[in-house]
Coordinates of C-alpha atoms in Angstrom, one line a residue:
Chain A
X827 CA -16.2 -8.7 -12.9
X828 CA -16.5 -5.0 -13.4
X829 CA -15.5 -2.9 -16.3
X830 CA -12.0 -1.4 -16.2
X831 CA -12.0 2.0 -14.6
X832 CA -10.7 5.0 -16.5
X833 CA -8.6 7.4 -14.6
X834 CA -9.7 10.9 -15.1
X835 CA -6.7 13.2 -15.6
X836 CA -5.6 15.2 -12.6
X837 CA -6.8 18.7 -13.0
X838 CA -5.1 21.7 -11.4
X839 CA -6.1 22.2 -7.8
X840 CA -7.1 25.5 -6.3
X841 CA -6.1 24.3 -2.8
X842 CA -3.2 22.5 -1.3
X843 CA -2.3 20.8 1.9
X844 CA 0.9 22.4 3.1
X845 CA 3.1 22.2 6.1
X846 CA 5.0 25.4 6.6
X847 CA 6.7 27.2 9.5
X848 CA 4.7 30.2 10.9
X849 CA 7.5 32.5 9.8
X850 CA 7.2 31.4 6.2
X851 CA 3.6 32.4 5.9
X852 CA 3.3 35.1 8.4
X853 CA 1.9 38.2 6.7
X854 CA 2.2 40.3 9.8
X855 CA 5.8 41.2 9.1
X856 CA 5.1 43.5 6.3
X857 CA 2.5 44.3 3.7
X858 CA 3.6 41.9 1.0
X859 CA 2.7 38.2 1.0
X860 CA 4.6 35.0 0.7
X861 CA 4.8 34.1 -2.9
X862 CA 5.6 30.9 -4.8
X863 CA 8.2 31.4 -7.5
X864 CA 9.8 29.2 -10.1
X865 CA 13.6 29.0 -10.1
X866 CA 16.2 26.9 -11.8
X867 CA 16.9 23.8 -9.8
X868 CA 20.7 23.7 -9.4
X869 CA 20.8 19.9 -9.6
X870 CA 18.4 19.1 -12.4
X871 CA 18.7 22.4 -14.3
X872 CA 14.9 22.3 -14.7
X873 CA 12.3 24.5 -13.0
X874 CA 11.4 23.8 -9.4
X875 CA 9.1 25.5 -7.0
X876 CA 10.4 27.8 -4.2
X877 CA 8.8 30.3 -1.9
X878 CA 9.8 33.7 -0.9
X879 CA 8.3 34.8 2.4
X880 CA 7.2 38.3 3.2
X881 CA 10.4 38.6 5.2
X882 CA 12.5 37.8 2.1
X883 CA 13.5 34.4 3.3
X884 CA 13.9 31.6 0.8
X885 CA 12.1 28.3 1.2
X886 CA 12.1 25.2 -1.0
X887 CA 9.0 23.3 -1.7
X888 CA 9.0 19.5 -1.5
X889 CA 5.9 17.4 -2.2
X890 CA 5.1 14.0 -0.7
X891 CA 3.5 12.2 -3.6
X892 CA 2.4 8.6 -3.6
X893 CA -0.2 6.8 -5.7
X894 CA -3.6 6.0 -4.2
X895 CA -3.9 8.9 -1.8
X896 CA -6.5 11.6 -1.4
X897 CA -7.4 14.2 1.3
X898 CA -10.7 14.8 3.1
X899 CA -10.5 18.5 3.9
X900 CA -13.4 19.7 5.9
X901 CA -16.5 18.9 3.7
X902 CA -14.5 18.5 0.5
X903 CA -12.4 15.9 -1.1
X904 CA -9.0 16.8 -2.5
X905 CA -8.0 14.2 -5.1
X906 CA -4.2 14.6 -5.0
X907 CA -2.9 13.1 -1.8
X908 CA 0.0 15.5 -2.0
X909 CA 1.5 17.0 1.2
X910 CA 3.6 20.0 0.5
X911 CA 6.5 20.9 2.7
X912 CA 7.8 24.5 2.8
X913 CA 11.3 24.3 4.4
X914 CA 14.0 26.9 4.8
X915 CA 16.6 26.9 2.0
X916 CA 20.1 28.5 1.8
X917 CA 19.8 30.8 -1.3
X918 CA 23.5 30.3 -1.9
X919 CA 22.7 27.0 -3.5
X920 CA 20.6 28.7 -6.1
X921 CA 23.1 31.5 -6.7
X922 CA 26.0 29.1 -7.0
X923 CA 25.3 27.9 -10.6
X924 CA 25.1 31.5 -11.9
X925 CA 28.3 32.5 -10.2
X926 CA 30.1 29.4 -11.2
X927 CA 29.1 30.0 -14.8
X928 CA 30.4 33.5 -14.9
X929 CA 33.5 32.4 -13.0
X930 CA 34.7 30.8 -16.2
X931 CA 35.4 34.3 -17.5
X932 CA 37.6 34.9 -14.5
X933 CA 36.5 38.5 -14.0
X934 CA 35.2 40.3 -11.0
X935 CA 31.6 41.3 -11.7
X936 CA 28.7 43.0 -9.9
X937 CA 26.2 40.3 -8.8
X938 CA 23.2 41.9 -10.4
X939 CA 24.9 41.2 -13.7
X940 CA 25.7 37.6 -12.7
X941 CA 22.4 36.4 -11.3
X942 CA 20.2 36.7 -14.4
X943 CA 18.2 34.2 -16.2
X944 CA 16.0 34.7 -19.2
X945 CA 13.9 31.6 -18.4
X946 CA 13.4 32.6 -14.8
X947 CA 12.5 36.2 -14.5
X948 CA 12.1 35.9 -10.7
X949 CA 15.8 34.9 -10.4
X950 CA 17.2 38.4 -9.4
X951 CA 15.0 38.2 -6.3
X952 CA 17.5 35.7 -5.0
X953 CA 19.9 38.5 -4.3
X954 CA 17.4 40.4 -2.2
X955 CA 17.1 37.4 0.2
X956 CA 18.2 38.3 3.7
X957 CA 21.3 36.1 3.8
X958 CA 22.4 36.2 0.2
X959 CA 24.7 39.2 0.1
X960 CA 26.2 38.6 3.5
X961 CA 27.1 35.0 2.7
X962 CA 28.4 35.4 -0.8
X963 CA 32.0 35.4 0.6
X964 CA 31.6 31.6 1.2
X965 CA 31.7 30.9 -2.5
X966 CA 33.3 34.0 -4.1
X967 CA 36.1 36.4 -3.7
X968 CA 35.1 40.0 -3.1
X969 CA 36.4 43.3 -4.2
X970 CA 35.2 46.7 -3.2
X971 CA 35.6 49.7 -5.3
X972 CA 34.1 52.7 -3.6
X973 CA 30.5 51.9 -3.0
X974 CA 30.4 49.0 -5.5
X975 CA 31.1 45.4 -4.7
X976 CA 32.4 42.9 -7.3
X977 CA 32.5 39.1 -7.0
X978 CA 34.4 36.3 -8.6
X979 CA 33.6 32.6 -8.2
X980 CA 36.1 30.6 -6.2
X981 CA 36.1 26.8 -6.5
X982 CA 38.3 26.5 -3.4
X983 CA 36.1 28.5 -1.2
X984 CA 33.0 26.7 -2.5
X985 CA 34.6 23.3 -1.7
X986 CA 35.3 24.3 1.8
X987 CA 31.8 25.7 2.2
X988 CA 30.3 22.5 0.8
X989 CA 32.4 20.4 3.0
X990 CA 31.0 22.2 6.0
X991 CA 27.5 21.6 4.7
X992 CA 28.3 17.9 4.5
X993 CA 29.8 17.8 8.0
X994 CA 26.7 19.5 9.4
X995 CA 24.5 17.1 7.5
X996 CA 26.4 14.2 9.0
X997 CA 25.6 15.6 12.5
X998 CA 22.0 16.0 11.6
X999 CA 21.8 12.5 10.2
X1000 CA 23.3 11.1 13.4
X1001 CA 21.0 13.1 15.6
X1002 CA 17.9 12.0 13.7
X1003 CA 19.0 8.4 13.7
X1004 CA 18.7 8.0 9.9
X1005 CA 19.9 4.7 8.5
X1006 CA 22.7 5.4 6.1
X1007 CA 24.3 2.0 5.5
X1008 CA 24.6 0.7 2.0
X1009 CA 22.6 -2.4 2.7
X1010 CA 19.7 -0.4 4.0
X1011 CA 17.2 -0.1 1.1
X1012 CA 14.2 1.0 3.1
X1013 CA 13.8 3.6 5.8
X1014 CA 11.3 1.4 7.6
X1015 CA 13.7 -1.5 7.7
X1016 CA 15.6 -1.0 10.9
X1017 CA 18.7 -2.9 11.5
X1018 CA 19.6 -4.6 14.7
X1019 CA 23.0 -3.2 14.1
X1020 CA 23.8 -0.3 16.4
X1021 CA 24.1 3.2 15.0
X1022 CA 27.7 3.4 16.1
X1023 CA 28.4 0.4 13.8
X1024 CA 27.9 2.5 10.8
X1025 CA 31.1 3.6 9.2
X1026 CA 31.9 7.3 9.2
X1027 CA 32.3 6.9 5.5
X1028 CA 28.6 5.7 5.2
X1029 CA 27.5 9.0 6.8
X1030 CA 29.8 11.1 4.7
X1031 CA 28.7 9.4 1.5
X1032 CA 25.0 9.7 2.4
X1033 CA 25.4 13.4 3.3
X1034 CA 27.3 14.0 0.1
X1035 CA 24.4 12.4 -1.8
X1036 CA 22.0 14.7 0.0
X1037 CA 24.0 17.9 -0.7
X1038 CA 24.3 16.7 -4.3
X1039 CA 20.6 17.2 -4.6
X1040 CA 21.4 20.9 -4.4
X1041 CA 24.4 21.3 -6.6
X1042 CA 25.3 20.4 -10.2
X1043 CA 26.7 17.1 -11.1
X1044 CA 30.2 18.5 -11.8
X1045 CA 30.3 20.1 -8.5
X1046 CA 29.1 16.9 -6.9
X1047 CA 32.0 15.0 -8.4
X1048 CA 34.5 17.6 -7.4
X1049 CA 33.1 17.5 -3.8
X1050 CA 33.5 13.8 -3.7
X1051 CA 37.1 14.2 -4.6
X1052 CA 37.5 16.9 -2.0
X1053 CA 36.0 14.7 0.7
X1054 CA 38.4 12.0 -0.5
X1055 CA 35.7 9.5 -1.0
X1056 CA 36.3 7.0 -3.7
X1057 CA 33.9 7.3 -6.5
X1058 CA 31.4 4.5 -6.9
X1059 CA 31.4 3.8 -10.6
X1060 CA 28.8 1.1 -10.8
X1061 CA 26.6 -0.9 -8.6
X1062 CA 29.0 -3.8 -9.1
X1063 CA 31.1 -2.5 -6.2
X1064 CA 28.3 -2.9 -3.7
X1065 CA 27.8 -6.5 -4.8
X1066 CA 29.6 -9.3 -2.9
X1067 CA 33.0 -10.1 -4.5
X1068 CA 32.7 -12.9 -7.1
X1069 CA 33.8 -16.3 -6.0
X1070 CA 36.6 -16.3 -8.6
X1071 CA 38.4 -13.4 -7.2
X1072 CA 41.7 -14.2 -5.6
X1073 CA 41.8 -13.3 -2.0
X1074 CA 45.6 -12.7 -1.9
X1075 CA 48.5 -12.4 -4.3
X1076 CA 50.4 -15.2 -2.6
X1077 CA 50.9 -18.3 -4.8
X1078 CA 48.2 -20.8 -4.3
X1079 CA 49.2 -23.8 -2.2
X1080 CA 47.4 -27.0 -2.0
X1081 CA 45.8 -27.6 1.4
X1082 CA 46.3 -31.4 1.1
X1083 CA 49.1 -33.5 -0.1
X1084 CA 48.2 -35.1 -3.3
X1085 CA 51.7 -36.6 -4.0
X1086 CA 50.8 -39.8 -2.3
X1087 CA 48.7 -40.7 -5.3
X1088 CA 51.9 -40.5 -7.4
X1089 CA 53.4 -43.5 -5.7
X1090 CA 53.9 -46.7 -7.7
X1091 CA 51.3 -48.7 -5.9
X1092 CA 48.6 -46.2 -7.0
X1093 CA 48.1 -47.7 -10.4
X1094 CA 46.1 -45.7 -12.9
X1095 CA 42.8 -47.4 -13.6
X1096 CA 42.2 -48.3 -17.2
X1097 CA 39.8 -46.0 -18.9
X1098 CA 36.2 -47.0 -18.6
X1099 CA 34.5 -48.8 -21.4
X1100 CA 32.4 -46.5 -23.5
X1101 CA 29.0 -47.2 -24.7
X1102 CA 28.3 -47.6 -28.4
X1103 CA 26.7 -44.1 -28.5
X1104 CA 29.7 -42.5 -26.8
X1105 CA 32.1 -44.3 -29.2
X1106 CA 30.3 -43.0 -32.2
X1107 CA 30.3 -39.5 -30.7
X1108 CA 34.0 -39.6 -30.0
X1109 CA 34.7 -40.3 -33.7
X1110 CA 33.0 -37.1 -34.7
X1111 CA 35.2 -34.4 -36.2
X1112 CA 35.3 -31.6 -33.7
X1113 CA 37.7 -29.2 -35.3
X1114 CA 36.5 -25.6 -35.1
X1115 CA 33.8 -26.5 -32.5
X1116 CA 33.6 -24.7 -29.2
X1117 CA 33.0 -26.6 -26.0
X1118 CA 29.6 -26.1 -24.6
X1119 CA 31.0 -24.4 -21.5
X1120 CA 32.4 -21.6 -23.5
X1121 CA 28.9 -20.3 -24.1
X1122 CA 28.4 -19.7 -20.5
X1123 CA 31.6 -18.0 -19.5
X1124 CA 31.6 -14.3 -18.7
X1125 CA 34.0 -13.6 -21.6
X1126 CA 31.5 -14.8 -24.1
X1127 CA 28.8 -12.6 -22.5
X1128 CA 30.9 -9.5 -23.0
X1129 CA 31.3 -10.3 -26.6
X1130 CA 27.6 -10.6 -27.1
X1131 CA 27.1 -7.0 -26.1
Chain B
X435 CA -36.9 -10.9 20.4
X436 CA -35.0 -7.9 21.7
X437 CA -33.1 -6.3 18.8
X438 CA -31.7 -3.4 20.8
X439 CA -28.2 -4.8 21.1
X440 CA -27.9 -4.8 17.3
X441 CA -29.7 -1.5 16.8
X442 CA -27.2 0.1 19.2
X443 CA -24.6 -0.4 16.5
X444 CA -25.8 -1.8 13.2
X445 CA -22.4 -1.7 11.6
X446 CA -21.1 -4.9 13.2
X447 CA -21.9 -8.5 13.7
X448 CA -24.2 -9.1 16.7
X449 CA -25.5 -12.2 18.6
X450 CA -28.9 -12.5 20.1
X451 CA -30.1 -15.5 22.0
X452 CA -32.9 -17.0 24.1
X453 CA -32.5 -18.5 27.5
X454 CA -31.1 -22.0 27.4
X455 CA -33.9 -24.4 28.5
X456 CA -32.7 -26.6 31.4
X457 CA -33.7 -29.9 29.7
X458 CA -31.3 -29.1 26.9
X459 CA -28.4 -29.2 29.4
X460 CA -29.3 -32.7 30.5
X461 CA -30.9 -34.5 27.6
X462 CA -29.4 -35.3 24.2
X463 CA -30.3 -32.5 21.8
X464 CA -30.7 -31.8 18.1
X465 CA -29.9 -28.5 16.5
X466 CA -30.9 -26.9 13.2
X467 CA -29.1 -24.2 11.3
X468 CA -30.5 -21.9 8.6
X469 CA -29.9 -18.5 7.2
X470 CA -32.0 -15.6 5.9
X471 CA -31.0 -12.7 3.6
X472 CA -28.2 -14.3 1.7
X473 CA -29.1 -12.8 -1.7
X474 CA -30.3 -9.2 -1.1
X475 CA -28.1 -6.3 -1.8
X476 CA -29.7 -4.5 1.2
X477 CA -29.7 -5.3 4.8
X478 CA -28.1 -7.9 7.0
X479 CA -27.7 -11.6 6.6
X480 CA -29.0 -13.5 9.7
X481 CA -27.9 -16.9 10.8
X482 CA -30.1 -18.8 13.2
X483 CA -29.9 -21.9 15.3
X484 CA -32.7 -23.7 17.1
X485 CA -32.2 -26.6 19.4
X486 CA -34.4 -28.9 21.5
X487 CA -34.1 -32.3 23.1
X488 CA -34.3 -35.2 20.6
X489 CA -37.3 -36.5 22.5
X490 CA -39.2 -33.4 21.8
X491 CA -38.9 -33.5 18.1
X492 CA -42.6 -34.5 17.8
X493 CA -43.7 -31.6 19.9
X494 CA -41.9 -29.3 17.4
X495 CA -43.7 -31.0 14.5
X496 CA -47.0 -30.2 16.3
X497 CA -46.2 -26.5 16.2
X498 CA -46.5 -26.9 12.4
X499 CA -43.2 -25.1 11.8
X500 CA -42.5 -25.2 8.1
X501 CA -40.0 -23.7 5.6
X502 CA -40.1 -20.0 6.2
X503 CA -40.2 -19.3 2.5
X504 CA -43.7 -21.0 2.2
X505 CA -45.1 -18.8 5.0
X506 CA -46.4 -15.3 5.0
X507 CA -44.8 -12.7 7.2
X508 CA -47.7 -12.9 9.7
X509 CA -47.6 -16.7 9.9
X510 CA -43.8 -16.5 10.6
X511 CA -44.4 -14.0 13.4
X512 CA -47.0 -16.3 14.8
X513 CA -44.8 -19.3 14.7
X514 CA -41.9 -17.4 16.2
X515 CA -44.3 -16.4 19.0
X516 CA -45.2 -20.1 19.5
X517 CA -41.5 -21.1 19.5
X518 CA -40.7 -18.4 22.1
X519 CA -43.6 -19.7 24.2
X520 CA -42.2 -23.2 24.1
X521 CA -39.0 -21.9 25.8
X522 CA -39.3 -24.7 28.3
X523 CA -37.7 -27.0 25.7
X524 CA -36.8 -24.9 22.6
X525 CA -33.8 -22.6 22.6
X526 CA -32.5 -20.3 19.8
X527 CA -29.6 -18.1 19.0
X528 CA -29.0 -15.7 16.1
X529 CA -26.0 -14.1 14.5
X530 CA -26.8 -10.9 12.6
X531 CA -24.2 -10.1 10.1
X532 CA -24.6 -6.4 9.2
X533 CA -24.3 -5.4 5.6
X534 CA -21.2 -3.5 6.6
X535 CA -19.6 -6.7 7.9
X536 CA -20.4 -8.4 4.7
X537 CA -19.0 -5.5 2.6
X538 CA -15.8 -5.2 4.5
X539 CA -15.2 -9.0 4.7
X540 CA -15.7 -9.5 1.0
X541 CA -13.8 -6.4 -0.1
X542 CA -10.8 -6.5 2.2
X543 CA -7.3 -7.1 1.0
X544 CA -7.4 -10.8 1.7
X545 CA -10.8 -11.7 0.4
X546 CA -13.2 -13.4 2.7
X547 CA -16.0 -14.8 0.6
X548 CA -19.6 -15.2 1.6
X549 CA -19.4 -19.0 1.8
X550 CA -16.5 -18.8 4.2
X551 CA -18.3 -16.2 6.2
X552 CA -21.4 -18.3 6.3
X553 CA -19.6 -21.5 7.4
X554 CA -17.7 -19.6 10.1
X555 CA -20.9 -18.0 11.4
X556 CA -22.6 -21.4 11.6
X557 CA -19.6 -22.9 13.4
X558 CA -19.6 -20.0 15.8
X559 CA -23.3 -20.6 16.7
X560 CA -22.9 -24.3 17.2
X561 CA -19.9 -23.6 19.4
X562 CA -22.0 -21.1 21.3
X563 CA -24.6 -23.8 22.0
X564 CA -21.9 -26.2 23.1
X565 CA -20.3 -23.6 25.3
X566 CA -23.7 -22.9 26.9
X567 CA -23.9 -26.5 28.0
X568 CA -26.4 -27.8 25.4
X569 CA -25.9 -31.6 25.0
X570 CA -25.7 -31.6 21.2
X571 CA -25.9 -35.0 19.5
X572 CA -27.4 -34.1 16.1
X573 CA -26.9 -31.1 13.9
X574 CA -29.0 -30.4 10.7
X575 CA -27.8 -27.8 8.2
X576 CA -29.2 -26.4 5.0
X577 CA -26.2 -26.4 2.7
X578 CA -24.0 -23.6 1.6
X579 CA -21.9 -24.8 -1.3
X580 CA -21.3 -28.5 -1.9
X581 CA -23.1 -30.5 0.8
X582 CA -20.5 -33.2 1.2
X583 CA -17.6 -30.9 1.7
X584 CA -19.6 -28.8 4.2
X585 CA -20.7 -31.9 6.1
X586 CA -17.1 -33.1 6.3
X587 CA -15.9 -29.7 7.5
X588 CA -18.5 -29.6 10.2
X589 CA -18.0 -33.2 11.3
X590 CA -14.3 -32.7 11.7
X591 CA -14.9 -29.5 13.6
X592 CA -17.3 -31.1 16.0
X593 CA -16.3 -34.7 16.6
X594 CA -18.9 -36.8 18.4
X595 CA -21.9 -35.0 16.8
X596 CA -23.8 -36.4 13.9
X597 CA -23.8 -33.7 11.2
X598 CA -26.4 -33.8 8.4
X599 CA -26.0 -31.3 5.6
X600 CA -28.8 -31.4 3.1
X601 CA -30.1 -29.0 0.4
X602 CA -33.7 -28.0 1.4
X603 CA -33.0 -29.1 5.0
X604 CA -35.5 -26.3 6.0
X605 CA -38.4 -28.3 4.6
X606 CA -37.1 -31.7 5.7
X607 CA -36.3 -31.2 9.3
X608 CA -38.6 -29.3 11.7
X609 CA -35.7 -28.1 13.8
X610 CA -34.2 -26.4 10.7
X611 CA -37.5 -24.9 9.8
X612 CA -37.7 -23.5 13.3
X613 CA -34.2 -22.0 12.9
X614 CA -35.2 -20.5 9.5
X615 CA -38.2 -18.9 11.0
X616 CA -36.1 -17.3 13.8
X617 CA -33.6 -16.0 11.2
X618 CA -36.2 -14.7 8.8
X619 CA -38.2 -12.9 11.5
X620 CA -35.1 -11.2 12.8
X621 CA -34.0 -10.1 9.3
X622 CA -37.5 -8.7 8.6
X623 CA -37.6 -6.8 11.8
X624 CA -34.1 -5.4 11.3
X625 CA -34.7 -4.3 7.7
X626 CA -38.0 -2.7 8.6
X627 CA -36.6 -0.8 11.6
X628 CA -33.2 0.0 10.0
X629 CA -31.7 3.1 11.6
X630 CA -29.4 4.9 9.1
X631 CA -26.2 6.1 10.7
X632 CA -25.7 8.4 7.8
X633 CA -27.4 11.8 7.9
X634 CA -29.8 11.3 5.0
X635 CA -32.7 13.3 6.3
X636 CA -36.1 11.7 5.6
X637 CA -35.2 8.4 4.1
X638 CA -37.5 6.8 1.6
X639 CA -38.0 3.4 3.1
X640 CA -39.7 2.0 0.0
X641 CA -36.8 -0.2 -1.1
X642 CA -38.8 -3.2 -2.0
X643 CA -37.5 -6.7 -1.3
X644 CA -33.9 -5.7 -1.3
X645 CA -33.1 -8.3 -4.0
X646 CA -31.0 -7.0 -6.9
X647 CA -33.6 -7.9 -9.5
X648 CA -36.4 -6.0 -7.7
X649 CA -37.1 -2.7 -9.7
X650 CA -38.0 -0.9 -6.5
X651 CA -34.6 -1.8 -5.0
X652 CA -32.8 -0.7 -8.1
X653 CA -34.6 2.6 -8.1
X654 CA -33.8 3.1 -4.5
X655 CA -30.1 2.3 -5.1
X656 CA -30.0 4.9 -7.8
X657 CA -31.6 7.5 -5.7
X658 CA -29.3 7.1 -2.7
X659 CA -26.0 6.9 -4.7
X660 CA -23.5 9.5 -3.4
X661 CA -20.8 10.3 -6.0
X662 CA -18.1 10.2 -3.4
X663 CA -19.2 7.8 -0.6
X664 CA -21.4 5.5 -2.6
X665 CA -24.0 4.1 -0.3
X666 CA -25.2 4.1 3.3
X667 CA -24.0 1.1 5.3
X668 CA -27.3 -0.5 4.7
X669 CA -26.1 -1.5 1.3
X670 CA -23.7 -4.4 0.6
X671 CA -21.0 -2.7 -1.4
X672 CA -19.6 -6.1 -2.4
X673 CA -22.7 -6.9 -4.5
X674 CA -22.1 -6.5 -8.2
X675 CA -25.4 -4.6 -8.4
X676 CA -24.0 -1.9 -6.1
X677 CA -20.5 -2.0 -7.7
X678 CA -21.8 -1.6 -11.3
X679 CA -23.8 1.4 -10.3
X680 CA -20.9 3.0 -8.5
X681 CA -18.6 2.3 -11.4
X682 CA -20.9 4.0 -13.8
X683 CA -22.4 6.8 -11.8
X684 CA -20.0 7.7 -9.0
X685 CA -16.5 9.1 -9.0
X686 CA -13.9 6.5 -9.8
X687 CA -11.8 5.5 -6.8
X688 CA -8.5 3.6 -7.2
X689 CA -7.1 1.4 -4.5
X690 CA -3.6 0.1 -4.4
X691 CA -4.7 -3.5 -4.4
X692 CA -6.7 -3.2 -7.5
X693 CA -5.4 -5.1 -10.5
X694 CA -4.4 -2.9 -13.3
X695 CA -2.9 -3.7 -16.6
X696 CA -1.0 -1.8 -19.3
X697 CA 1.9 0.5 -19.3
X698 CA 1.3 2.2 -16.0
X699 CA 1.1 -0.9 -13.9
X700 CA 4.2 -2.4 -15.6
X701 CA 6.1 0.7 -14.7
X702 CA 4.9 0.4 -11.1
X703 CA 6.1 -3.1 -10.9
X704 CA 9.4 -2.0 -12.2
X705 CA 8.9 -4.1 -15.3
X706 CA 9.8 -2.7 -18.6
X707 CA 7.0 -2.7 -21.1
X708 CA 7.9 -4.5 -24.3
X709 CA 7.3 -1.2 -26.2
X710 CA 10.1 0.6 -24.4
X711 CA 12.7 -1.5 -26.1
X712 CA 11.6 -0.2 -29.5
X713 CA 11.2 3.5 -28.8
X714 CA 14.0 5.8 -29.6
X715 CA 14.1 7.8 -26.4
X716 CA 14.5 4.7 -24.2
X717 CA 13.5 6.7 -21.2
X718 CA 16.9 8.4 -20.9
X719 CA 15.2 11.4 -19.3
X720 CA 14.5 9.4 -16.1
X721 CA 18.0 8.1 -15.8
X722 CA 19.7 11.5 -16.3
X723 CA 19.1 12.5 -12.7
X724 CA 18.7 10.0 -10.0
X725 CA 17.2 11.6 -6.9
X726 CA 18.9 10.6 -3.7
X727 CA 17.3 7.8 -1.8
X728 CA 16.6 10.1 1.2
X729 CA 13.9 11.7 -1.0
X730 CA 12.8 8.6 -3.0
X731 CA 12.4 6.6 0.2
X732 CA 10.2 9.3 1.6
X733 CA 8.3 9.8 -1.7
X734 CA 9.4 13.4 -1.8
X735 CA 9.7 15.2 -5.1
X736 CA 10.5 18.7 -6.2
X737 CA 7.4 20.0 -7.8
X738 CA 7.6 22.5 -10.6
X739 CA 3.9 23.5 -10.3
X740 CA 1.4 23.7 -7.5

């Protein structure tokens, strides 16, 4: 009916729609302003956007992005329907990868030597965040020599710290009534099942998944072990068991007694007469030929790959 | 004809009607249906019914009502005046479908086409006459789409009434001519006195006939095209004339129920494009890191730029 529309490329905006706490953008605290900074995302290892408030608090930036959305702002149109969220963030998550990397050397080091990144010049500012220095002991051992403090990464401490994070997340998930069951694929699909019916493991696994968004893959795996949750290797495990699987190791017993057919009065019927076509087929030399069913068995499938 | 109920809100569908003559409630009646303003890109489409006792058919003929298209505007106004004066035995009712109603019906997610809209409006008016106590026995309709199908649809809907659907019914049956005059007069008045809900300042009302092929109408459509909003509600957005102009001159707007083709839509439907099987990278970038479903469910991403 009409010609196909061409999408014009999204150009950079000079304004955004943001939801942020007052304290994140409050410029009354001191002269400096809140600034957006790029830092290394501990989970993806790529750049992500964060915000440092005037009060040196760290915030992460999340963007709600869905196709076919736009804003009407006052008398203007904003073509990206993005909604930015500026939410508080524990700086330890961002410091952790640097500390863990230097921890491989096994030495106590001053933090300003550890938290450095050529790709992200803003990175040292992480250490000036209000809670950074005082909470480093959660993930590192400390040594004080005179005025100077030295730190060394501790996996044990980190695991304990992360476990606490997971437990707190579980509490938050329960309070917010978030559906965590494996079967739930959509947040808008609400089960009739009561909340209490969810297994504790469902919550733990979900919370672990959430925390894993803030740590490296290796740490995520270590944490899974630490939480004693079995690793889900493939989506197969969530599938219903295949019909062929044995339900128990006990020997299979017949549910019915078939021996009655073995009695003498149960004479075997003579084989049915074959049609001419069947007869000629039966005479065909079949050596080396596979039965048709072999092409559909799972074994054959695996060979194909 | 009092148009004020429609003028109070010209974005919706509105029904206007005359008093029901008392004879129509006791004697067998015939009813004619016709419409005005089906083709224009501007203004409302008006559906009209006229009814009178079968015995008064001759009186109606004497009024010399004829197909509204053969009459000048003044003649139509005069005839409508005469019809209104004959209110002792002639009744009428109108359904004004605003251009906005037409646009939103035709462009909604589940498309509601103009024929269906027309049929339903006609049915609604006949039902109105029945509900008002008019003793309907015969209904005459100018056809919309295939006459036979329409006749069958109406006959089934109104058992016990003889329904006659004919092309050019407005020149064959005086009662249909009368209905067409009512509809045409109402449409003319509405278009002439259109009050724009939009703040357009002094509006140039020289929009011609409103038909897509009228150069005046085309010029007007070009003049009042807003790059973001398109047109005032006076324009039927669903008309290809309006759509073509908006596609070429206005900002492009994408809706999620629009059909798309190519790579992007394939990805959206979680289908793999054939090409992806041949490329070396195989999209491994995407699979490296799978965001937790808490975030993907809520369409939350970690942006790296503002």
